[in-house]
PDB file of C-alpha atoms in Angstrom:
ATOM      1  CA  UNK A   1     -19.197 -15.782 -20.285  1.00  0.00           C
ATOM      2  CA  UNK A   2     -17.422 -17.813 -17.599  1.00  0.00           C
ATOM      3  CA  UNK A   3     -14.228 -17.857 -19.676  1.00  0.00           C
ATOM      4  CA  UNK A   4     -14.202 -14.047 -19.761  1.00  0.00           C
ATOM      5  CA  UNK A   5     -14.505 -13.782 -15.965  1.00  0.00           C
ATOM      6  CA  UNK A   6     -11.881 -16.499 -15.404  1.00  0.00           C
ATOM      7  CA  UNK A   7      -9.485 -14.704 -17.745  1.00  0.00           C
ATOM      8  CA  UNK A   8      -9.606 -11.526 -15.656  1.00  0.00           C
ATOM      9  CA  UNK A   9      -9.297 -13.408 -12.356  1.00  0.00           C
ATOM     10  CA  UNK A  10      -5.783 -14.344 -13.454  1.00  0.00           C
ATOM     11  CA  UNK A  11      -4.836 -10.658 -13.505  1.00  0.00           C
ATOM     12  CA  UNK A  12      -6.404  -9.923 -10.115  1.00  0.00           C
ATOM     13  CA  UNK A  13      -4.392 -12.746  -8.566  1.00  0.00           C
ATOM     14  CA  UNK A  14      -1.271 -11.565 -10.368  1.00  0.00           C
ATOM     15  CA  UNK A  15      -1.661  -8.008  -9.015  1.00  0.00           C
ATOM     16  CA  UNK A  16      -2.383  -9.220  -5.476  1.00  0.00           C
ATOM     17  CA  UNK A  17       0.653 -11.516  -5.542  1.00  0.00           C
ATOM     18  CA  UNK A  18       2.866  -8.748  -6.911  1.00  0.00           C
ATOM     19  CA  UNK A  19       1.756  -6.410  -4.111  1.00  0.00           C
ATOM     20  CA  UNK A  20       2.312  -9.144  -1.518  1.00  0.00           C
ATOM     21  CA  UNK A  21       5.841  -9.786  -2.788  1.00  0.00           C
ATOM     22  CA  UNK A  22       6.886  -6.176  -3.460  1.00  0.00           C
ATOM     23  CA  UNK A  23       5.159  -3.728  -1.089  1.00  0.00           C
ATOM     24  CA  UNK A  24       7.364  -4.424   1.945  1.00  0.00           C
ATOM     25  CA  UNK A  25      10.601  -3.945   0.017  1.00  0.00           C
ATOM     26  CA  UNK A  26       9.293  -0.760  -1.641  1.00  0.00           C
ATOM     27  CA  UNK A  27       8.399   0.566   1.822  1.00  0.00           C
ATOM     28  CA  UNK A  28      11.865  -0.365   3.119  1.00  0.00           C
ATOM     29  CA  UNK A  29      13.409   1.627   0.243  1.00  0.00           C
ATOM     30  CA  UNK A  30      11.364   4.695   1.182  1.00  0.00           C
ATOM     31  CA  UNK A  31      12.184   4.318   4.882  1.00  0.00           C
ATOM     32  CA  UNK A  32      15.901   4.203   4.022  1.00  0.00           C
ATOM     33  CA  UNK A  33      15.544   7.586   2.307  1.00  0.00           C
ATOM     34  CA  UNK A  34      13.770   9.003   5.370  1.00  0.00           C
ATOM     35  CA  UNK A  35      16.460   7.643   7.700  1.00  0.00           C
ATOM     36  CA  UNK A  36      19.184   9.175   5.528  1.00  0.00           C
ATOM     37  CA  UNK A  37      17.407  12.544   5.638  1.00  0.00           C
ATOM     38  CA  UNK A  38      17.053  12.295   9.419  1.00  0.00           C
ATOM     39  CA  UNK A  39      20.734  11.488   9.801  1.00  0.00           C
ATOM     40  CA  UNK A  40      21.901  14.425   7.698  1.00  0.00           C
ATOM     41  CA  UNK A  41      19.387  16.810   9.289  1.00  0.00           C
ATOM     42  CA  UNK A  42      17.601  17.676   6.041  1.00  0.00           C
ATOM     43  CA  UNK A  43      14.170  16.451   7.237  1.00  0.00           C
ATOM     44  CA  UNK A  44      12.062  18.780   9.360  1.00  0.00           C
ATOM     45  CA  UNK A  45       8.817  16.746   9.132  1.00  0.00           C
ATOM     46  CA  UNK A  46       7.179  15.172  12.153  1.00  0.00           C
ATOM     47  CA  UNK A  47       6.896  11.402  12.496  1.00  0.00           C
ATOM     48  CA  UNK A  48       3.346  11.188  11.143  1.00  0.00           C
ATOM     49  CA  UNK A  49       4.226  13.182   8.029  1.00  0.00           C
ATOM     50  CA  UNK A  50       7.281  10.996   7.407  1.00  0.00           C
ATOM     51  CA  UNK A  51       5.147   7.832   7.561  1.00  0.00           C
ATOM     52  CA  UNK A  52       2.595   9.466   5.227  1.00  0.00           C
ATOM     53  CA  UNK A  53       5.255  10.372   2.704  1.00  0.00           C
ATOM     54  CA  UNK A  54       6.917   6.945   2.869  1.00  0.00           C
ATOM     55  CA  UNK A  55       3.667   5.059   2.285  1.00  0.00           C
ATOM     56  CA  UNK A  56       2.489   7.447  -0.416  1.00  0.00           C
ATOM     57  CA  UNK A  57       5.726   7.064  -2.369  1.00  0.00           C
ATOM     58  CA  UNK A  58       5.725   3.312  -1.754  1.00  0.00           C
ATOM     59  CA  UNK A  59       2.169   2.855  -3.061  1.00  0.00           C
ATOM     60  CA  UNK A  60       2.824   5.084  -6.081  1.00  0.00           C
ATOM     61  CA  UNK A  61       6.029   3.200  -6.895  1.00  0.00           C
ATOM     62  CA  UNK A  62       4.306  -0.193  -6.802  1.00  0.00           C
ATOM     63  CA  UNK A  63       1.327   1.186  -8.754  1.00  0.00           C
ATOM     64  CA  UNK A  64       3.705   2.444 -11.448  1.00  0.00           C
ATOM     65  CA  UNK A  65       5.412  -0.955 -11.577  1.00  0.00           C
ATOM     66  CA  UNK A  66       2.071  -2.752 -11.929  1.00  0.00           C
ATOM     67  CA  UNK A  67       0.888  -0.394 -14.653  1.00  0.00           C
ATOM     68  CA  UNK A  68       4.126  -0.622 -16.594  1.00  0.00           C
ATOM     69  CA  UNK A  69       5.246   2.980 -16.116  1.00  0.00           C
ATOM     70  CA  UNK A  70       8.443   2.004 -14.284  1.00  0.00           C
ATOM     71  CA  UNK A  71       9.268  -0.893 -16.632  1.00  0.00           C
ATOM     72  CA  UNK A  72       8.577  -1.916 -20.196  1.00  0.00           C
ATOM     73  CA  UNK A  73       6.386  -4.869 -19.229  1.00  0.00           C
ATOM     74  CA  UNK A  74       3.292  -4.152 -17.090  1.00  0.00           C
ATOM     75  CA  UNK A  75       2.240  -6.757 -14.532  1.00  0.00           C
ATOM     76  CA  UNK A  76      -1.436  -6.336 -15.428  1.00  0.00           C
ATOM     77  CA  UNK A  77      -3.712  -4.172 -17.571  1.00  0.00           C
ATOM     78  CA  UNK A  78      -4.675  -0.757 -16.193  1.00  0.00           C
ATOM     79  CA  UNK A  79      -8.230  -1.960 -15.565  1.00  0.00           C
ATOM     80  CA  UNK A  80      -7.047  -4.312 -12.807  1.00  0.00           C
ATOM     81  CA  UNK A  81      -6.232  -3.203  -9.272  1.00  0.00           C
ATOM     82  CA  UNK A  82      -5.955  -4.280  -5.694  1.00  0.00           C
ATOM     83  CA  UNK A  83      -6.586  -3.031  -2.173  1.00  0.00           C
ATOM     84  CA  UNK A  84      -4.136  -2.993   0.698  1.00  0.00           C
ATOM     85  CA  UNK A  85      -4.075  -2.568   4.454  1.00  0.00           C
ATOM     86  CA  UNK A  86      -0.752  -2.250   6.266  1.00  0.00           C
ATOM     87  CA  UNK A  87      -0.328  -2.088  10.036  1.00  0.00           C
ATOM     88  CA  UNK A  88       3.051  -1.522  11.647  1.00  0.00           C
ATOM     89  CA  UNK A  89       3.104  -2.029  15.395  1.00  0.00           C
ATOM     90  CA  UNK A  90       5.699   0.154  17.122  1.00  0.00           C
ATOM     91  CA  UNK A  91       6.479   0.350  20.825  1.00  0.00           C
ATOM     92  CA  UNK A  92       4.305   3.435  21.404  1.00  0.00           C
ATOM     93  CA  UNK A  93       1.938   3.526  18.437  1.00  0.00           C
ATOM     94  CA  UNK A  94       0.423   1.632  15.519  1.00  0.00           C
ATOM     95  CA  UNK A  95       0.810   2.972  12.000  1.00  0.00           C
ATOM     96  CA  UNK A  96      -2.126   1.942   9.797  1.00  0.00           C
ATOM     97  CA  UNK A  97      -2.427   2.748   6.118  1.00  0.00           C
ATOM     98  CA  UNK A  98      -4.959   1.525   3.604  1.00  0.00           C
ATOM     99  CA  UNK A  99      -5.758   2.084  -0.012  1.00  0.00           C
ATOM    100  CA  UNK A 100      -8.932   0.921  -1.691  1.00  0.00           C
ATOM    101  CA  UNK A 101     -12.060  -0.751  -0.421  1.00  0.00           C
ATOM    102  CA  UNK A 102     -10.541  -2.220   2.741  1.00  0.00           C
ATOM    103  CA  UNK A 103     -10.059  -1.180   6.338  1.00  0.00           C
ATOM    104  CA  UNK A 104      -8.312  -2.214   9.548  1.00  0.00           C
ATOM    105  CA  UNK A 105     -10.109  -3.025  12.786  1.00  0.00           C
ATOM    106  CA  UNK A 106      -8.680  -3.468  16.278  1.00  0.00           C
ATOM    107  CA  UNK A 107     -10.717  -5.623  18.629  1.00  0.00           C
ATOM    108  CA  UNK A 108     -10.518  -4.994  22.353  1.00  0.00           C
ATOM    109  CA  UNK A 109     -12.552  -7.614  24.096  1.00  0.00           C
ATOM    110  CA  UNK A 110     -15.757  -7.763  22.111  1.00  0.00           C
ATOM    111  CA  UNK A 111     -15.608  -4.159  20.883  1.00  0.00           C
ATOM    112  CA  UNK A 112     -14.202  -3.490  17.401  1.00  0.00           C
ATOM    113  CA  UNK A 113     -12.544  -0.132  16.787  1.00  0.00           C
ATOM    114  CA  UNK A 114     -11.908   1.125  13.253  1.00  0.00           C
ATOM    115  CA  UNK A 115      -8.271   2.055  12.684  1.00  0.00           C
ATOM    116  CA  UNK A 116      -8.880   3.185   9.113  1.00  0.00           C
ATOM    117  CA  UNK A 117     -11.735   3.892   6.738  1.00  0.00           C
ATOM    118  CA  UNK A 118     -12.218   2.130   3.428  1.00  0.00           C
ATOM    119  CA  UNK A 119     -12.178   4.200   0.276  1.00  0.00           C
ATOM    120  CA  UNK A 120     -15.357   4.024  -1.784  1.00  0.00           C
ATOM    121  CA  UNK A 121     -15.448   4.986  -5.428  1.00  0.00           C
ATOM    122  CA  UNK A 122     -17.946   7.743  -6.134  1.00  0.00           C
ATOM    123  CA  UNK A 123     -19.299   8.266  -9.604  1.00  0.00           C
TER     124      UNK A 123
END
């Protein structure tokens, strides 16, 4: 039974490493599209909606790559996944996005403040 569990751990690590190595560049690609739309005046969305769209497309793109939809060779089987928390600190605000069973906390002194809520699977 230990061999079975060890076998699947390899895929969890592989997915986590793929996300670590790819998510920032996928986000940069989406932000380039947003910047191009801002420059040509075609975007009418507010800042929050633009961040939402960029992260949504970024996460979907990486999810497709992991599942093999964007390429012929999937990174891992569809039964394997990962969670992610991203925080981007700007001069006037912090953008926090999470997906999965994870959340971001900001600690001020001894008081933690939730910046996001973890997603729980309901069956």
